[in-house]
Structure formats: structure tokens, C-alpha cells
XYZ file of C-alpha atoms in Angstrom:
729
model
C -0.020 0.038 -0.002
C 1.268 3.387 -0.978
C 1.525 5.454 2.160
C 1.557 8.741 0.208
C -2.069 9.096 -0.839
C -3.195 12.337 -2.452
C -5.795 14.766 -1.138
C -5.786 13.270 2.319
C -5.153 15.731 5.187
C -3.275 14.440 8.112
C -2.161 16.152 11.343
C 1.422 15.125 11.958
C 3.387 15.794 15.196
C 7.081 16.408 14.662
C 9.064 15.146 17.664
C 12.057 17.134 18.961
C 15.250 16.090 17.139
C 18.801 16.559 18.026
C 21.206 18.448 15.796
C 25.021 18.200 15.931
C 25.424 21.571 14.173
C 24.487 23.600 17.138
C 26.787 23.351 20.117
C 25.264 23.338 23.567
C 25.873 26.507 25.653
C 24.724 26.211 29.202
C 23.400 29.442 30.742
C 25.114 30.685 33.882
C 21.906 32.087 35.373
C 21.119 31.635 39.088
C 18.731 28.801 39.628
C 16.920 30.577 42.496
C 15.088 33.833 41.755
C 17.438 36.834 42.353
C 16.788 39.012 45.380
C 14.441 41.964 44.850
C 14.386 45.560 46.166
C 12.009 45.985 48.959
C 9.673 43.274 47.725
C 9.259 44.911 44.262
C 10.001 43.351 40.885
C 13.284 45.239 40.630
C 16.292 43.000 41.071
C 18.693 44.077 43.838
C 21.560 43.739 41.366
C 20.488 46.914 39.372
C 21.285 49.026 42.483
C 25.005 48.169 42.102
C 24.892 48.808 38.326
C 23.183 52.234 38.710
C 25.738 53.413 41.403
C 28.494 52.089 39.216
C 27.249 54.186 36.293
C 26.851 57.359 38.344
C 30.479 57.074 39.648
C 31.876 56.209 36.198
C 30.152 59.197 34.573
C 31.295 61.435 37.397
C 34.789 60.067 36.674
C 34.719 60.633 32.923
C 32.961 63.988 32.736
C 34.817 65.382 35.738
C 38.204 64.583 34.161
C 37.080 65.929 30.738
C 35.768 69.153 32.188
C 39.318 70.442 33.068
C 41.098 68.665 30.198
C 41.330 71.700 27.809
C 42.629 74.090 30.388
C 45.176 71.436 31.501
C 46.514 71.272 27.994
C 46.612 75.066 27.702
C 48.038 76.057 31.067
C 49.876 73.058 32.384
C 51.304 71.538 29.239
C 51.487 75.010 27.635
C 50.071 73.848 24.280
C 48.419 76.249 21.954
C 44.654 76.736 21.774
C 44.515 74.827 18.427
C 46.660 71.936 19.660
C 44.630 71.754 22.868
C 41.385 71.641 20.900
C 42.820 69.006 18.512
C 43.979 66.602 21.293
C 40.694 67.082 23.173
C 38.674 66.031 20.199
C 41.075 63.251 19.268
C 40.478 61.834 22.763
C 36.755 62.279 22.450
C 36.773 60.556 19.125
C 38.782 57.640 20.484
C 36.164 57.280 23.311
C 33.492 56.640 20.714
C 35.542 54.296 18.546
C 36.456 51.897 21.335
C 32.843 50.911 22.158
C 32.907 48.704 19.048
C 35.904 46.899 20.479
C 34.193 46.560 23.834
C 31.044 45.169 22.301
C 33.021 42.623 20.257
C 34.896 41.451 23.359
C 31.765 41.131 25.331
C 29.580 39.414 22.735
C 32.149 37.079 21.279
C 34.615 36.289 24.033
C 34.296 37.402 27.699
C 30.686 38.221 28.221
C 29.455 41.580 29.555
C 30.404 41.039 33.283
C 34.040 40.134 32.711
C 34.455 42.833 30.088
C 33.261 45.437 32.439
C 35.579 44.265 35.194
C 38.731 44.000 33.104
C 38.249 47.193 31.178
C 37.362 49.076 34.438
C 40.760 48.060 35.680
C 42.339 49.612 32.510
C 40.142 52.648 33.158
C 41.474 53.055 36.734
C 45.101 52.625 35.500
C 44.477 55.379 33.003
C 43.341 57.747 35.685
C 46.409 56.955 37.864
C 48.790 57.587 34.932
C 46.840 60.814 34.003
C 47.061 62.109 37.600
C 50.737 61.406 37.830
C 51.247 63.365 34.617
C 49.695 66.401 36.377
C 52.192 66.450 39.246
C 54.839 69.144 38.537
C 57.438 67.319 40.733
C 57.478 64.372 38.321
C 59.804 64.870 35.412
C 59.611 67.732 32.953
C 57.474 68.768 29.961
C 58.233 65.614 27.983
C 57.377 63.318 30.880
C 54.121 65.128 31.521
C 53.137 64.922 27.931
C 53.885 61.250 27.572
C 52.047 60.336 30.817
C 49.066 62.445 29.775
C 48.789 60.814 26.350
C 49.223 57.259 27.751
C 46.695 57.949 30.467
C 44.147 59.391 28.049
C 44.500 56.344 25.760
C 43.874 53.949 28.548
C 40.854 56.026 29.746
C 39.437 56.008 26.220
C 39.788 52.230 25.984
C 38.243 51.790 29.389
C 35.261 54.162 29.056
C 34.562 53.255 25.497
C 34.890 49.580 26.115
C 32.386 49.394 28.925
C 29.959 51.885 27.408
C 27.970 49.387 25.345
C 28.027 46.772 28.132
C 26.820 48.409 31.384
C 23.347 49.444 30.301
C 22.754 46.169 28.406
C 24.014 44.155 31.483
C 21.482 45.948 33.614
C 18.743 44.970 31.182
C 19.892 41.326 31.449
C 18.984 41.357 35.215
C 15.299 41.499 34.467
C 13.121 38.588 33.588
C 10.942 38.926 30.419
C 7.687 39.201 32.405
C 9.118 42.353 34.064
C 9.448 44.362 30.891
C 7.741 47.462 32.420
C 10.172 47.538 35.314
C 13.069 47.206 32.842
C 11.815 50.292 30.963
C 11.799 52.286 34.162
C 15.255 51.021 35.027
C 16.588 52.547 31.839
C 15.149 55.900 32.820
C 16.818 55.674 36.229
C 20.041 54.612 34.478
C 19.868 57.670 32.139
C 19.165 59.901 35.188
C 22.322 58.616 36.872
C 24.391 59.463 33.812
C 23.198 63.122 33.866
C 23.471 63.392 37.685
C 27.125 62.215 37.552
C 27.801 64.640 34.627
C 26.095 67.534 36.333
C 27.847 67.208 39.734
C 31.217 66.399 38.347
C 31.451 69.335 35.809
C 30.634 71.675 38.721
C 33.022 70.192 41.351
C 36.222 69.336 39.459
C 36.762 72.894 38.145
C 36.578 73.982 41.758
C 39.130 71.395 42.765
C 41.371 72.771 39.917
C 40.995 76.478 40.558
C 40.234 76.865 44.260
C 42.852 74.492 45.595
C 46.535 75.186 45.170
C 49.029 72.399 44.588
C 52.764 73.256 44.223
C 51.795 76.890 43.984
C 49.502 76.590 40.925
C 46.114 75.188 39.925
C 45.662 71.702 41.265
C 45.233 69.599 38.203
C 46.563 66.541 39.952
C 43.654 66.710 42.473
C 41.071 67.503 39.634
C 42.192 64.321 37.884
C 42.671 62.274 41.066
C 39.216 62.633 42.463
C 37.510 61.310 39.244
C 40.076 58.460 39.398
C 38.956 57.727 43.003
C 35.285 57.698 41.840
C 36.216 55.181 39.124
C 37.774 52.933 41.870
C 34.525 53.246 43.784
C 32.569 52.345 40.659
C 34.636 49.226 40.170
C 34.321 48.166 43.866
C 30.576 48.719 43.886
C 30.049 46.771 40.661
C 32.118 43.840 41.977
C 30.163 43.711 45.187
C 27.033 42.523 43.295
C 28.845 39.671 41.493
C 27.153 36.842 43.288
C 23.649 38.049 42.502
C 24.102 39.049 38.867
C 22.453 37.126 36.052
C 25.364 36.486 33.613
C 24.264 35.434 30.201
C 27.168 33.814 28.202
C 28.526 35.524 25.036
C 26.193 34.983 22.130
C 28.269 36.224 19.255
C 28.526 39.678 17.786
C 25.771 40.734 15.356
C 27.936 43.574 14.120
C 30.400 41.055 12.734
C 27.700 39.095 11.017
C 26.327 42.294 9.360
C 29.736 43.334 8.165
C 30.392 39.916 6.699
C 27.040 39.905 4.994
C 27.539 43.304 3.434
C 31.165 42.468 2.396
C 30.098 39.207 0.679
C 27.283 41.088 -1.160
C 29.674 43.681 -2.485
C 32.394 41.161 -3.441
C 29.919 38.765 -4.996
C 28.426 41.543 -7.123
C 31.870 42.648 -8.149
C 32.787 39.077 -9.261
C 29.596 38.718 -11.172
C 29.532 41.944 -13.134
C 29.076 40.207 -16.508
C 26.144 41.358 -18.571
C 24.983 37.821 -19.026
C 24.245 37.483 -15.302
C 20.678 38.708 -14.537
C 20.408 41.720 -12.200
C 18.863 41.437 -8.783
C 16.312 43.698 -7.174
C 18.604 44.881 -4.301
C 22.421 44.866 -4.075
C 22.173 42.936 -0.763
C 20.465 40.091 -2.673
C 23.925 39.181 -3.897
C 24.619 37.812 -0.412
C 21.909 35.189 -0.732
C 24.309 32.513 -2.029
C 26.558 32.357 0.980
C 27.395 33.992 4.258
C 28.140 32.567 7.718
C 25.302 30.714 9.306
C 26.627 30.659 12.888
C 24.233 33.476 13.815
C 24.382 34.636 17.392
C 21.130 32.757 18.300
C 22.699 29.536 16.902
C 19.658 28.677 14.774
C 19.805 25.540 12.781
C 17.302 26.516 10.172
C 19.725 28.395 7.919
C 17.146 29.089 5.243
C 15.084 31.208 7.468
C 18.294 32.689 8.996
C 19.754 33.725 5.639
C 16.578 35.121 4.361
C 15.824 37.072 7.555
C 19.343 38.437 7.992
C 19.344 39.799 4.513
C 15.912 41.499 5.146
C 17.176 42.913 8.419
C 20.338 44.327 6.845
C 18.257 45.902 4.114
C 16.143 47.670 6.697
C 19.386 48.686 8.549
C 21.038 50.151 5.510
C 18.083 52.496 4.929
C 18.572 53.980 8.362
C 22.412 54.051 8.089
C 22.059 56.122 4.911
C 20.366 58.793 6.934
C 23.288 58.730 9.411
C 25.748 60.063 6.736
C 25.161 63.847 7.509
C 24.882 63.331 11.289
C 28.646 63.737 12.307
C 28.472 67.529 11.532
C 26.029 68.009 14.394
C 28.315 66.330 16.854
C 31.213 68.371 15.584
C 29.410 71.494 16.885
C 27.928 69.897 20.060
C 31.231 68.591 21.457
C 32.995 71.929 21.200
C 31.375 72.961 24.521
C 34.425 71.431 26.271
C 37.052 72.921 23.975
C 36.368 76.110 21.943
C 33.536 77.357 24.186
C 35.629 76.759 27.298
C 38.555 78.668 25.824
C 36.027 81.488 24.962
C 34.965 81.510 28.611
C 38.604 82.108 29.780
C 38.404 85.534 28.097
C 35.242 86.517 29.941
C 34.446 87.738 33.445
C 33.198 84.901 35.597
C 32.254 87.152 38.540
C 28.439 86.866 38.759
C 28.285 88.978 41.917
C 27.170 86.206 44.303
C 29.532 83.574 42.795
C 32.639 83.471 40.752
C 32.281 80.928 37.918
C 35.291 79.149 36.606
C 35.491 78.945 32.825
C 35.323 75.081 32.674
C 32.289 75.226 35.019
C 30.056 76.652 32.280
C 29.807 73.140 30.939
C 27.558 72.293 33.806
C 24.733 74.166 31.897
C 24.505 71.340 29.352
C 23.483 68.471 31.688
C 21.395 70.890 33.808
C 19.446 72.113 30.736
C 19.009 68.594 29.374
C 17.221 67.582 32.599
C 15.015 70.627 32.182
C 14.409 70.514 28.495
C 13.470 66.868 28.021
C 10.214 67.095 30.073
C 9.629 70.637 28.748
C 9.705 69.456 25.125
C 7.830 66.250 25.713
C 4.996 67.547 27.868
C 4.652 71.157 26.550
C 6.304 72.129 23.344
C 5.564 68.969 21.299
C 1.974 68.930 22.451
C 1.402 72.562 21.659
C 2.869 72.016 18.163
C 0.631 68.993 17.656
C -2.487 70.941 18.755
C -1.656 73.570 16.100
C -2.067 70.969 13.469
C 1.609 70.811 12.541
C 2.981 67.442 11.629
C 6.281 67.320 13.552
C 7.842 64.036 12.570
C 11.085 62.688 14.002
C 13.131 63.709 10.959
C 11.732 67.223 11.187
C 12.636 67.400 14.882
C 16.188 66.327 13.981
C 16.374 68.980 11.267
C 15.207 71.704 13.670
C 17.776 70.467 16.167
C 20.507 71.044 13.568
C 19.184 74.571 12.904
C 19.215 75.371 16.629
C 22.773 74.172 16.938
C 23.810 76.285 13.919
C 22.153 79.323 15.577
C 24.084 78.550 18.785
C 27.357 78.904 16.895
C 26.210 82.088 15.240
C 25.567 83.443 18.736
C 28.999 82.161 19.831
C 30.547 84.067 16.941
C 28.799 87.282 17.967
C 30.082 86.923 21.520
C 33.582 86.294 20.245
C 33.466 89.453 18.175
C 32.326 91.331 21.215
C 35.192 89.947 23.310
C 37.664 90.898 20.595
C 36.330 94.501 20.643
C 37.044 94.645 24.406
C 40.540 92.997 24.029
C 43.496 95.235 23.221
C 44.652 94.623 19.613
C 47.847 92.741 19.039
C 50.758 94.399 17.236
C 51.125 93.262 13.665
C 54.092 93.123 11.255
C 56.239 96.212 11.522
C 54.320 97.482 14.492
C 54.885 97.808 18.251
C 52.902 98.977 21.133
C 54.631 101.403 23.559
C 53.732 102.884 26.895
C 55.838 105.096 29.233
C 55.878 104.903 33.032
C 57.297 107.841 35.079
C 58.769 106.860 38.404
C 60.498 110.225 38.923
C 59.321 112.622 41.581
C 58.242 115.278 39.002
C 56.492 115.417 35.695
C 58.398 114.270 32.630
C 57.694 115.095 29.003
C 58.435 112.223 26.674
C 58.950 112.719 22.910
C 59.581 109.853 20.522
C 61.488 110.767 17.406
C 61.737 108.938 14.130
C 64.759 108.414 11.878
C 64.260 111.880 10.383
C 63.648 113.565 13.776
C 60.048 113.705 13.053
C 57.782 113.493 16.184
C 56.063 110.116 16.495
C 54.718 110.466 20.007
C 54.612 113.340 22.523
C 53.195 112.899 26.055
C 53.569 114.579 29.386
C 53.400 112.062 32.315
C 53.037 113.115 35.973
C 55.041 111.514 38.769
C 54.175 107.867 39.395
C 51.821 107.768 36.465
C 51.816 106.076 33.151
C 50.401 106.850 29.666
C 46.613 106.274 29.602
C 47.066 103.563 27.002
C 49.595 101.896 24.714
C 50.646 103.900 21.648
C 50.916 102.129 18.313
C 54.147 102.912 16.444
C 55.069 101.792 12.946
C 58.534 100.490 11.953
C 60.186 100.788 8.711
C 61.912 97.430 9.215
C 61.405 94.381 11.438
C 63.694 95.965 14.060
C 64.485 99.707 14.478
C 66.043 102.254 16.833
C 63.860 104.934 18.327
C 65.201 108.206 19.832
C 63.673 109.426 22.969
C 63.715 113.042 24.199
C 63.046 113.333 27.922
C 62.447 116.774 29.470
C 62.649 116.890 33.311
C 62.710 120.190 35.198
C 65.100 122.301 33.194
C 67.139 119.180 32.029
C 66.752 117.483 28.697
C 68.108 113.879 28.018
C 68.388 112.076 24.704
C 68.467 108.315 24.629
C 68.113 105.531 22.160
C 66.402 102.158 22.413
C 65.948 99.266 19.963
C 62.609 97.533 19.373
C 61.420 94.638 17.288
C 58.104 94.183 15.536
C 55.008 92.485 17.036
C 56.013 93.267 20.609
C 54.770 95.402 23.627
C 57.233 97.630 25.335
C 57.284 99.815 28.477
C 59.641 102.757 28.791
C 60.416 103.049 32.525
C 61.690 106.413 33.543
C 63.432 106.936 36.865
C 65.605 109.587 38.561
C 68.666 109.336 40.682
C 69.321 112.470 42.541
C 69.491 115.181 39.823
C 69.884 112.769 36.865
C 67.159 111.001 34.944
C 67.479 107.636 33.266
C 65.184 105.350 31.131
C 65.148 101.695 30.299
C 63.088 99.729 27.782
C 61.332 96.534 28.961
C 59.563 94.045 26.639
C 56.167 93.243 27.978
C 55.910 89.631 27.065
C 53.450 88.890 29.819
C 51.017 91.471 28.590
C 49.540 89.226 25.956
C 46.718 87.888 28.123
C 44.526 86.590 25.306
C 44.297 83.343 27.200
C 42.366 84.982 29.999
C 45.006 84.480 32.672
C 46.076 87.318 35.009
C 49.668 88.659 34.303
C 51.840 90.162 36.968
C 55.032 92.104 36.691
C 57.204 93.754 39.355
C 59.615 96.705 39.316
C 61.898 97.073 42.365
C 62.897 100.661 43.177
C 64.768 99.718 46.338
C 68.517 99.423 46.635
C 68.443 95.810 47.635
C 67.204 92.615 45.971
C 63.894 91.320 47.232
C 62.132 87.949 47.084
C 58.352 87.923 46.431
C 56.290 84.779 47.329
C 53.128 84.467 45.166
C 52.000 81.070 46.639
C 53.047 78.244 48.858
C 55.829 77.157 46.502
C 56.173 79.851 43.899
C 58.455 82.842 44.424
C 60.406 85.290 42.281
C 63.196 87.610 42.961
C 63.402 91.206 41.734
C 66.800 92.747 41.367
C 67.835 95.934 43.100
C 67.707 99.437 41.456
C 64.775 98.967 39.180
C 65.237 95.320 38.490
C 62.423 93.433 36.744
C 62.040 89.928 38.238
C 64.977 87.637 39.321
C 65.659 85.198 42.341
C 67.514 85.011 45.854
C 66.115 86.301 49.187
C 65.988 89.170 51.746
C 63.853 89.999 54.769
C 60.195 88.990 54.735
C 57.416 91.502 54.244
C 53.921 91.428 52.785
C 52.520 93.435 49.860
C 48.827 94.247 49.495
C 47.999 93.619 45.896
C 44.235 94.075 46.231
C 41.817 92.265 43.934
C 43.318 90.795 40.841
C 40.819 90.254 38.000
C 41.156 87.596 35.429
C 42.430 88.664 32.035
C 44.187 91.747 33.302
C 47.880 92.511 33.172
C 49.235 94.381 36.291
C 52.443 96.186 36.987
C 53.532 96.540 40.612
C 56.207 99.077 41.520
C 57.784 98.319 44.917
C 58.649 101.555 46.613
C 60.127 102.528 49.962
C 57.964 104.024 52.689
C 59.319 106.101 55.520
C 59.666 103.940 58.741
C 57.525 101.262 57.192
C 57.909 98.121 55.119
C 58.086 98.527 51.326
C 54.784 98.993 49.533
C 53.445 98.050 46.119
C 52.023 100.627 43.721
C 49.601 98.787 41.379
C 48.921 99.782 37.795
C 46.651 98.044 35.194
C 48.472 97.693 31.953
C 45.677 95.742 30.268
C 42.111 95.991 31.590
C 40.393 92.863 33.011
C 37.753 90.850 31.086
C 34.718 92.986 31.028
C 32.201 90.843 29.206
C 30.238 88.631 31.627
C 30.421 84.927 31.189
C 26.632 84.943 31.404
C 26.520 85.988 27.723
C 27.304 82.344 26.945
C 23.976 81.257 28.358
C 21.994 81.837 25.055
C 24.360 79.666 23.022
C 24.296 76.855 25.671
C 20.516 76.996 25.735
C 20.282 76.836 21.932
C 22.736 73.996 21.489
C 21.151 71.971 24.367
C 17.615 72.438 22.847
C 19.083 71.225 19.618
C 20.666 68.193 21.324
C 17.279 67.206 22.898
C 15.529 67.507 19.571
C 18.318 65.777 17.576
C 19.924 63.161 19.865
C 16.898 61.848 21.774
C 14.618 61.933 18.719
C 17.281 60.436 16.530
C 17.815 57.368 18.674
C 14.117 56.841 19.063
C 13.619 57.084 15.293
C 16.486 54.803 14.482
C 15.173 52.070 16.848
C 11.696 52.277 15.387
C 12.969 51.855 11.853
C 15.285 48.873 12.324
C 14.612 45.270 13.225
C 15.192 44.192 16.806
C 18.238 42.108 15.811
C 19.910 45.250 14.442
C 19.627 47.452 17.574
C 23.289 46.804 18.603
C 24.432 47.662 15.124
C 22.571 50.904 15.205
C 24.165 51.809 18.572
C 27.569 51.191 17.183
C 26.841 53.251 14.069
C 25.397 56.054 16.269
C 28.557 56.176 18.326
C 30.738 56.177 15.176
C 28.889 59.364 13.988
C 29.994 61.041 17.301
C 33.590 59.865 16.713
C 33.692 61.172 13.088
C 32.169 64.487 14.252
C 35.181 65.029 16.678
C 37.598 64.206 13.921
C 36.039 66.971 11.842
C 36.767 69.495 14.653
C 40.360 68.115 14.899
C 40.863 68.700 11.196
C 39.378 72.220 11.106
C 41.331 73.295 14.257
C 44.598 72.192 12.763
C 44.255 73.347 9.195
C 41.698 76.097 8.832
C 43.898 78.931 10.054
C 40.832 81.093 10.759
C 40.334 83.462 13.654
C 37.921 82.090 16.227
C 34.793 83.976 15.295
C 35.251 83.063 11.636
C 35.689 79.411 12.597
C 32.415 79.544 14.504
C 30.732 80.986 11.467
C 32.224 78.263 9.285
C 30.759 75.533 11.523
C 27.446 77.207 11.598
C 27.178 77.475 7.814
C 28.474 73.870 7.355
C 25.678 72.539 9.608
C 23.113 74.579 7.782
C 24.210 73.045 4.428
C 24.185 69.510 6.072
C 20.714 70.253 7.481
C 19.468 71.093 3.941
C 20.929 67.771 2.613
C 19.437 65.860 5.531
C 16.085 67.435 4.978
C 16.079 66.394 1.302
C 17.094 62.820 2.283
C 14.331 62.788 4.885
C 11.793 64.049 2.421
C 12.293 61.020 0.163
C 12.537 58.625 3.133
C 9.482 56.329 3.487
C 9.139 55.434 7.174
C 8.641 51.785 8.039
C 5.706 50.997 10.406
C 6.555 48.814 13.357
C 4.297 46.019 12.224
C 6.188 45.854 8.957
C 9.357 44.884 10.826
C 7.727 41.720 12.161
C 7.871 38.479 10.196
C 4.756 36.721 8.884
C 3.530 33.994 11.149
C 4.445 31.309 8.733
C 8.042 32.462 8.496
C 8.831 32.564 12.184
C 12.120 30.977 12.949
C 11.708 28.037 15.317
C 12.837 28.450 18.899
C 15.893 26.552 20.072
C 16.541 25.428 23.625
C 20.052 24.092 24.183
C 20.775 21.710 21.328
C 17.142 20.762 20.585
C 14.917 22.255 17.870
C 11.305 22.459 18.976
C 9.133 22.380 15.907
C 5.529 23.537 16.361
C 2.704 21.233 15.361
C 1.612 21.965 11.763
C -1.184 20.666 9.589
C 0.336 19.336 6.401
C -0.864 17.608 3.326
C 0.873 14.255 2.783
């Protein structure tokens, strides 16, 4: 009898069958239910993870807040070099997450990856703090230690970045999905809390605490390092109660292999006789690795589904192409905007704000703007009948960031107007200071005895401002005619272009003398306070400016030298940032010497509060761009591609920092023009992104789900459980 009879419906049960192609991977999950927090459905283990994240983010953002000023003032790098290294470090921090994810998914698992790379992280902080100690080595040693420390920190923070949040999600059972969603909200809050507190505290540790007579960068780096040690200890304490899923393979690797095979296969079959395919990824249908992370044996469904998922992924990745330019602007808060703040007045009346403390506005405004936009602004726009899609929100975010840099350029121009101009080629700036007991008339004569400058200066006074003198060559001799009482004195001094000079006039009995001093310290464009001393006494004195910093000023109108004499104190009064002061040490009858203070260059006058509009604009742009962008990306890609999207999103941040590095090194523009350049570039990119978004057809969530008859069977261990099907035999 033929068992295969036609048109006879049978219900057949397929028994579980073993397959040798799929290796068994036992799960290392606890057999007993994990302990909960106060009888809730929240695992106790997430408390250790949230505290770990708070401490780690405190460590990272606290260290990064003072990094630019460390480069500028401790390592004495230029503003462009400081900006470039800052963004090179930021870029590396967003490249290394790909390495961390690969290690966790393919080799060590999330728990061990976090432990091992946190040790690297701590080591980086230790090396970085040692590089900030003035007593260890010289400039070269400090530079090497700093770069090695930053490299280790970038590997550590980037490597654990994709693991910590996902490891927290692993602690929840599938039936507690709602609690897991709330956990991620608390996790995000811990990130912003760590960032907010650290960017406020570490600049205070740097500027308000003195180490070795100067700003305490070692303490500002050491405290974040200590917080990273605490983060590691807290995370390790929960080891026994963690759920630790084993490595399941890296989906990013599978996607890259699939795309590479499709491209190479298409290249190898470019003959006109071979029929074309509907999509370029269809060229991967012949062959690609079947050891998918879920270890499914049904390779037909796997191949078909992976290609479909990668197709959906590439549609989203295409929209990622313009995104790096936004991050190029956003991440300059810690570099160019901090350098701008050094040239502004941080005195708010009730509090003196350090330049690097302005960065605290970003996490603070993020916490304010997210509920404001979600609960108020977006709802008002919706009630007005305006369709505000995710791509439109991202485009508006780009426009806001562009406007922020236009405002930053306007502030920079205002600062430049208040800052004394710098002498150009064949120019010098000259001032005269009269330390004689009577008025002196100063006349500066040119080569042809023509009068270039004429000024009468009273006793112990100086010219009201620097005079600009033009040279015929790069260096030139000027003749000075000094009239004092009924006595006239002619003298000659040599000067070189692009310098500031002070002509110091003094008298000795009935004679009058002059000396020319180059004012190298008067160039306070960096925002630091510059001090200079002139000693009118007949003995050398030593002046202590801090616990370990002292300088000696030679006798008889010496200008700064070393050894010692008797101790006395000088009242210098309030010294404002950005100013250049000249202190003349004079004798006082029956009293200790006193200091006569003069302001060569006025202090920063523009309040640092003028940076508030640009911070508000760029943070509003970040909320509309970043939060919306991630939400949109996740809604448009299959669930199996979420980790790939996360890696691609972090790569856009890394590329954005590289853009800043290149512009800082090679543009050669003044600062306000560079701000305008970035603003215009982002507007152009926004236009391109808007056109791309206009032609983009969003995928509905239900379209990402597979049809019921194409579901891939579930595998448990090494057994394939096939569902009961009605088939015709």
C-alpha cells in the first residue's frame, strides 16, 4: 500500500530532534530567583549597576571638564593643539565601544568585560594624575604620561559603554518588561546626575585648591580616578547576585560579513549575461556565515531574515551620513567654548564661575528641556495641526545648533572689541611709566627727527594707553627726548616688531634715566592674570606668590630675578582675570616697602553669562536631535539590528570629533570666523538631511515583524522544538 495518498489531510506531530550543528551553551543564570528591592519586581543587582554608572560618569565628565585648560596652562600647548587633542581623545572614546562590544559578545561576556576594562580605566586615571604632578619629570614626561593615560581611559570608558546598560537589562526577567523600561530611565538619570555634579565640582578642585603653587590639576584628575575605583568596587560587590548570560556572538560582525560578501559577489559577477537582482544585498543570498548569534539551525530562514534585516538597517544608516557635523558642533562645549569663557568675566556677583564650570549648563538644561519638550512644546505644536515628525525634529535640532554657533561668533566678536589689539608686522605697542618725583615730558622721534609720540606724564603715572608705532623694518632704533625740570636727556632704544614695550623713567638725585622693557606677559588673550614687578629699592627682594612659587626682583629697578631678603607682605588688592598688572615696589618712611599697582591691560569686562544663550540653543538642539534620532532609529530597524545601530550612532560622534580636529589644525581662521564656518556647514548639512528625509518612507513597526508562517523556530540548548503543523501528505 502506498503510504503517500493524495488529497488526504493528516495532522502530523514532529518530535524534537537533536542536531549536531549547534553546540550546547549552558546558561550561567542563578537557579533561584534573584533578590528583589523591598519586595518589588526590581532585582537588587541593578542598584549596584546604577551606582556604578553614576560614579563612572562622574569620573569621565569630571576629568574631561578640566582637560582643555590642563593642555593650555599646564602643558602649555596652543589653543589649536589643545582643541585637537581634546577632540582626538573624544573621538577615540567613541571608537572603542565597538571593540568593547566585540569582546563582550564574542569572548568574555558583559560582566568580565566590564571588570577587566574598568581596571584599565582606573590605571589610565592613575597615569593621568601622575602626569599632572609638577614634581614628576619635565614637559616631555608630563606629555607622555598624559597621552598614555588618556589612551587607557578612552579604552576603558569606551569599552564598557555598550556593556553596562545592556548588562542591567539582562538582570530582568521577560515578564518584568515594564520595570526594565523604568530602570533605563533611572540609568539615564544617573548619567546626567554624574555629569552635572562632576562638571561643577572638578573645576573648583582645579581653581580653588593650590598644589605646588598653581592650579591643582593632579587633584582635579585624582578625584575622578577615585570615583572610578569606587565604581569598580561597587560593581564587583554585586557579583554573586548578577544574572550573567554567556557570550552569544557579535551581530555587528555578522552584518559586516554579509555586506562584504554582497559587495564582493556583485563585483565578481559583473558580467552582462548574469541577471540583475532587485537589491544589491540580494547578492549575499548564496553564501554567508550561518553561525548566527542565536545559533539557529534553520539556515534558510536565517539567511533570508538576516538579508531582510540588513536591508532595513542600511536604509537607516544612509540617513546617518550627515549626522557627524552636528556632533562636531555639540562637542565643542568642552574645547572652543571653554577657551572662549577664559576671556570673559566669571564674577556673577554672588559667585565666581570658573571657565570650565560653564559646561555644567548642558546636563542641567538637558534635565529641564526633556520634560519641557515632551510635555509642553511638542504637544502645543501637535495641537496647532503641525506634523512634527522625527526627521523634522532632528532638522530643527540642527538649525538650533547652527544658531548657537552664530551666537557664539557674535560673543567672540564682542570679546575681541574689548580686548587690546595685538601688534602686527612692523608694529609695536609702547607705553611710558614715570617713576621720577616730578612730571616728565616724553617725545619719541623717528629716523628723520619727526615726532612720532609726545606725552607729558606726571610723577608715578603712566600713559593712559599703549601707543601704536610703525616701523620701517622688522627691528628699528627709536630716539627718545626726555624733558625733566630744566634738564633734557636724549636716549636711544631698539625695538622689534610684534611686541609690547614699556619705557620706564626713573631719577637718581638730579639725573634722569630710562630703560626699555619688553612686555611679554601683557599678551593675556588666554584669560590668565599677568603680573610684573619693578623694584625701586637698593636691595634685591624675594616675592612669594604662593606656597611654592616665588620670584626675585633685582635691586635698583630690576624686573624679576631670584635670591632672598627679609620677609614683608604686599597688599595687591583684587586681581581680576584677564588683566595685566604692573607692581612698582617703593620705599615708605619707617615702614615696610609698599606696592604701587597699575593696570596695563584691563580685565575681562564681558560677563560669562553671555554664553547662556548659546548653551540654551545647543542643548535644545541636542534634545531634539539626539533623543529623537535614537528613538527614530530604533523604530525603523529590526530588533536584531539594535546593537548595530548603537555602534553606528557612536561612530557618528567619533567622526564629528575628527572633523573638529581637522578644522582646528588646518583652517587657520580666527575664532569667530571658525564659529561661522561651523554654523554654515551645519546649515548646508541640514539642507541635505532634509532632502534625504523628504524622500525617506518610514517603516511601520508592524512591517518589521515576520509573517507568522516564516517565524524561525525556537531553540533550547541543542534541541529544535518544531511547532505542530497541519500538512498535506
